[in-house]
CSV table of C-alpha atoms in Angstrom, one decimal:
chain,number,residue,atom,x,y,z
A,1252,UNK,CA,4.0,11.8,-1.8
A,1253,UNK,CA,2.2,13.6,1.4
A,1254,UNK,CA,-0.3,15.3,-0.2
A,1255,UNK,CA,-0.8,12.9,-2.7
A,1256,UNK,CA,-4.8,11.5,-2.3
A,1257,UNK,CA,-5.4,15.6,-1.9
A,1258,UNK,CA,-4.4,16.3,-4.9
A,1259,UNK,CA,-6.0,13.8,-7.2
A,1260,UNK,CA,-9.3,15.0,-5.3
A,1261,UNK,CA,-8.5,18.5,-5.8
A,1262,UNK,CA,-7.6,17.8,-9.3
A,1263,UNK,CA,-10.9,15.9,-9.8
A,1264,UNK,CA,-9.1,12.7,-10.6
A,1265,UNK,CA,-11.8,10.3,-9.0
A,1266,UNK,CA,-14.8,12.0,-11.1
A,1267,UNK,CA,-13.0,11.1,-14.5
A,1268,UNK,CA,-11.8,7.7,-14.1
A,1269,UNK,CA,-14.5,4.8,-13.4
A,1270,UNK,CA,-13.9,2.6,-16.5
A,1271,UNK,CA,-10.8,2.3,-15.3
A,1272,UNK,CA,-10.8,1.4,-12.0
A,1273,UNK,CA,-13.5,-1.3,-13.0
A,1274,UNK,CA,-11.2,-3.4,-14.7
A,1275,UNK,CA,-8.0,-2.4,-12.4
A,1276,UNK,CA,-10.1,-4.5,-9.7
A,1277,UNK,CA,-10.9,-7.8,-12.6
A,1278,UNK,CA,-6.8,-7.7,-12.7
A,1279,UNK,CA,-4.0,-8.4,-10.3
A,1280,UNK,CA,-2.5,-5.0,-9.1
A,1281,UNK,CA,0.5,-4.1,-6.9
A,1282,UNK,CA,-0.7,-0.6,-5.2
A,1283,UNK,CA,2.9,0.9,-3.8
A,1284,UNK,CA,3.8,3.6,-1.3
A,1285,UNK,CA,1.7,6.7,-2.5
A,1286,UNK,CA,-0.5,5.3,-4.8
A,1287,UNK,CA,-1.6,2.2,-2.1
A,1288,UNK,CA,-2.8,5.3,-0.2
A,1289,UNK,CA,-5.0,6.3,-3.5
A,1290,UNK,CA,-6.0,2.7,-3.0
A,1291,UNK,CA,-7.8,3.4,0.5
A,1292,UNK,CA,-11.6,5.1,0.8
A,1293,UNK,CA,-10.5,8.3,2.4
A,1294,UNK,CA,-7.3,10.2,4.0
A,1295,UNK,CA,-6.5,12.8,5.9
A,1296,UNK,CA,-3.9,14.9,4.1
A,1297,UNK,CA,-3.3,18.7,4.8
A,1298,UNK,CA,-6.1,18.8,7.5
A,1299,UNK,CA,-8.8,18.0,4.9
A,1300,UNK,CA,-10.5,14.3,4.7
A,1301,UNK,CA,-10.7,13.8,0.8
A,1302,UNK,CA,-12.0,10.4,-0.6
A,1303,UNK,CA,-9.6,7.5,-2.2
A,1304,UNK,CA,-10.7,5.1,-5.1
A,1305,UNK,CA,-11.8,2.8,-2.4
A,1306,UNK,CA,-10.2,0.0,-3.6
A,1307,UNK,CA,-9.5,-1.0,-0.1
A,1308,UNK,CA,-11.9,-0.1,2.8
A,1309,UNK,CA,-10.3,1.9,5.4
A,1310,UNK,CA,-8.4,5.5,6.1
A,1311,UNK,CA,-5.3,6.6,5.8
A,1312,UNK,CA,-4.5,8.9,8.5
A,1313,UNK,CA,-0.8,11.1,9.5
A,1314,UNK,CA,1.7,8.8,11.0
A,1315,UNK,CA,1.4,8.5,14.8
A,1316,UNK,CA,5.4,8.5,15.0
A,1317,UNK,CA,5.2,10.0,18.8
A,1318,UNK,CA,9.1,11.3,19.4
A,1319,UNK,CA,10.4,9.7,16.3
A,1320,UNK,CA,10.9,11.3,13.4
A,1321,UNK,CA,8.7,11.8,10.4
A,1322,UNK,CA,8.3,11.1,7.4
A,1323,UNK,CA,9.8,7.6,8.7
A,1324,UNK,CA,12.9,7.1,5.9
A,1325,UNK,CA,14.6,3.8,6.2
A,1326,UNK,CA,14.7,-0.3,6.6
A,1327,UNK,CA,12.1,-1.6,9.2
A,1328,UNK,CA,10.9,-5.0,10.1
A,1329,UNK,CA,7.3,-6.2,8.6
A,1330,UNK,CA,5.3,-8.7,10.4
A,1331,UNK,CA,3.5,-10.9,8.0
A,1332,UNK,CA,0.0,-11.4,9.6
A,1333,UNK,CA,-1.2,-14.1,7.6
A,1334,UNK,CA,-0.1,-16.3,4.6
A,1335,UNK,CA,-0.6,-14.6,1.0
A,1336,UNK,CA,0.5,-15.4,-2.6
A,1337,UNK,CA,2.3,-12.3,-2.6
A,1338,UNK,CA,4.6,-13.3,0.4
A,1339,UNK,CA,4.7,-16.4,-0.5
A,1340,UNK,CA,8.6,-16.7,-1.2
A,1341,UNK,CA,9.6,-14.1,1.8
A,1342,UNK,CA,10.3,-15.4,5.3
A,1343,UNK,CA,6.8,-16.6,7.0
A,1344,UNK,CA,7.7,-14.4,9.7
A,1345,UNK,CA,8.6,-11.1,7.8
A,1346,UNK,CA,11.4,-9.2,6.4
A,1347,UNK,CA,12.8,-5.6,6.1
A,1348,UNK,CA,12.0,-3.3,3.5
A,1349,UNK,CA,12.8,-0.1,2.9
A,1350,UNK,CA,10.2,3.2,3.9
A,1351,UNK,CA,9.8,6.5,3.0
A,1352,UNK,CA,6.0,8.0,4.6
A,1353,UNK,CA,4.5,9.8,6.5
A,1354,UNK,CA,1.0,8.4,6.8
A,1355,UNK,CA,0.0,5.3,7.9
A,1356,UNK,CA,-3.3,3.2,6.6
A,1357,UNK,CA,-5.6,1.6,8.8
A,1358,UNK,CA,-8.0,-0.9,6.6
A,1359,UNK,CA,-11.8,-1.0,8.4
A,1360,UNK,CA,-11.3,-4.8,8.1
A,1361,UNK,CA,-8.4,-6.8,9.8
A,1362,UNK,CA,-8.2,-9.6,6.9
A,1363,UNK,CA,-7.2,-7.4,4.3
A,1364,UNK,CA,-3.8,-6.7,6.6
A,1365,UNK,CA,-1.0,-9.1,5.4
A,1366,UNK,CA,1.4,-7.6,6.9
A,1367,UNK,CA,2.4,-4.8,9.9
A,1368,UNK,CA,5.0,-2.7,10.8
A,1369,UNK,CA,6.0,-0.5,13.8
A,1370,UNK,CA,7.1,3.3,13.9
A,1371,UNK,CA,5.4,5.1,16.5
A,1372,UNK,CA,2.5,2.8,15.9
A,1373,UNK,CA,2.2,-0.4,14.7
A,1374,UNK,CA,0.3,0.0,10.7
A,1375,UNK,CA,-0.7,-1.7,7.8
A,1376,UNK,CA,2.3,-1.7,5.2
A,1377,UNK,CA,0.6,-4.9,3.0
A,1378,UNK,CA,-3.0,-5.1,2.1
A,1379,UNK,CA,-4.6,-7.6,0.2
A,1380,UNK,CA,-8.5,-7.3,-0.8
A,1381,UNK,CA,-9.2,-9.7,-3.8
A,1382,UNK,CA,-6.4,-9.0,-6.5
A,1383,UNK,CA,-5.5,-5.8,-5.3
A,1384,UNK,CA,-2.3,-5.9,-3.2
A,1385,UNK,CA,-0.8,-2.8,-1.7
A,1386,UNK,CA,2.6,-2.2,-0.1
A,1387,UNK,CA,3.4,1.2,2.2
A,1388,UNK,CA,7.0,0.3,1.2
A,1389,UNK,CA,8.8,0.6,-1.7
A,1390,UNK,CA,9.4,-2.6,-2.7
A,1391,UNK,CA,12.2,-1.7,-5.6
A,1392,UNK,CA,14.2,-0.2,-3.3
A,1393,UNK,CA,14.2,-2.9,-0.7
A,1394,UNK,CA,16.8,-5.1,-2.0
A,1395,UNK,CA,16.6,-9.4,-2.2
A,1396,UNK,CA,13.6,-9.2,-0.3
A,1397,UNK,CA,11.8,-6.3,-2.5
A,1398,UNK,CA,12.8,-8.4,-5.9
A,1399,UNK,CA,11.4,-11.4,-4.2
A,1400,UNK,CA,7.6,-9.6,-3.6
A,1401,UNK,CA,8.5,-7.9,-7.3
A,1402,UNK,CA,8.6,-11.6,-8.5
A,1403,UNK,CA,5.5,-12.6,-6.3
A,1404,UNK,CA,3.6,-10.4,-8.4
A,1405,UNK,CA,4.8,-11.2,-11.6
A,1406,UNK,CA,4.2,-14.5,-10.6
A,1407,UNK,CA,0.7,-13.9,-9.9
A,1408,UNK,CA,0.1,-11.7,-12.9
A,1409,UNK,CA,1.2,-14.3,-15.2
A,1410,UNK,CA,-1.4,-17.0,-13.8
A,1411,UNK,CA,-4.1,-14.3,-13.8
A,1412,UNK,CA,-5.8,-14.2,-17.3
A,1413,UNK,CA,-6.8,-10.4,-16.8
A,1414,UNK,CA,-3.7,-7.7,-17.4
A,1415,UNK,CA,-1.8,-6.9,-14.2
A,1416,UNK,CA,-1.2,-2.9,-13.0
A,1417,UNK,CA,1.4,-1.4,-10.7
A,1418,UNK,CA,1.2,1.7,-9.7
C-alpha cells in the first residue's frame, strides 16, 4: 500500500487509462484504503510528488502520527462531518472502523470531507465528490459497521442507472 500512487505513475498507469476513468466518474464508485489515495490529484510517496487520477481534488501526504506509531493499524473513531447517502444507516455522529495506513489525504475543498478521524492529526478518512466515495479505511474488515457502508453502496449502486466500481 505505501508506495502505491508511485507506482502506478512509475508504471505509466495514468497515461493508458482515460476511457476508463471517464465513465468510473458517470458511475457510483467506492474508492478504499490504497486505491482512495489513487483517487486524489497528487501524493507524496517515497519523497517524490507523483500525480493521482484526480478524481478528488487534494494531496495525499505521509501521516503526521507525531509519537505514535505508523503505519496506524487498528479500530479508531470517524467523525461524520456532514450527512451523506453512504453514511446514511451509520450512527449520525460516527463509528469505528478498522485502519491500516500510513498516509493521510487532505482534499483542497472541505465539502468533499464526510467524514474525519484522528491519529497524530486529525484527516480525511471519507470523501465524497459527486458519485465517487472514498474511504481511508477498510471497510470489510470493519465489522457491523463496515457491512453497513458495504450496503450503503450497494444501495446506492442499485438506484444509479450507470455500473458501480470498487476498488
Amino acid at each position: 500500500g505505501g508506495v502505491n500512487v508511485y507506482l502506478q505513475q512509475k508504471s505509466g498507469l495514468f497515461r493508458k487509462t482515460p476511457r476508463w476513468l471517464d465513465g468510473l466518474l458517470d458511475s457510483p464508485g467506492l474508492l478504499a484504503s490504497a486505491a482512495k489515495r489513487s483517487g486524489m490529484t497528487r501524493a507524496t510517496e517515497l519523497g517524490e510528488l507523483t500525480a493521482g487520477l484526480g478524481m478528488i481534488a487534494g494531496e495525499v501526504r505521509a501521516l503526521a502520527a507525531g509519537d505514535l506509531r505508523v503505519p496506524h493499524i487498528g479500530w479508531n473513531d470517524v467523525r461524520f462531518e456532514r450527512p451523506c447517502e453512504l453514511t446514511a444507516e451509520l450512527p449520525a455522529g460516527g463509528a469505528p472502523f478498522y485502519h491500516v495506513h500510513s498516509y493521510a489525504a487532505h482534499p483542497a475543498d472541505g465539502d468533499d470531507v464526510v467524514g474525519t478521524t484522528a491519529y497524530g492529526e486529525r484527516f480525511a478518512t471519507v470523501v465524497q465528490r459527486g458519485s465517487v466515495y472514498g474511504t481511508q479505511f477498510h471497510p470489510e474488515k470493519s465489522s457491523r459497521d463496515g457491512l453497513t457502508l458495504l450496503a450503503g453502496f450497494v444501495r446506492l449502486a442499485h438506484t444509479s442507472k450507470a455500473s458501480p466500481a470498487y476498488a
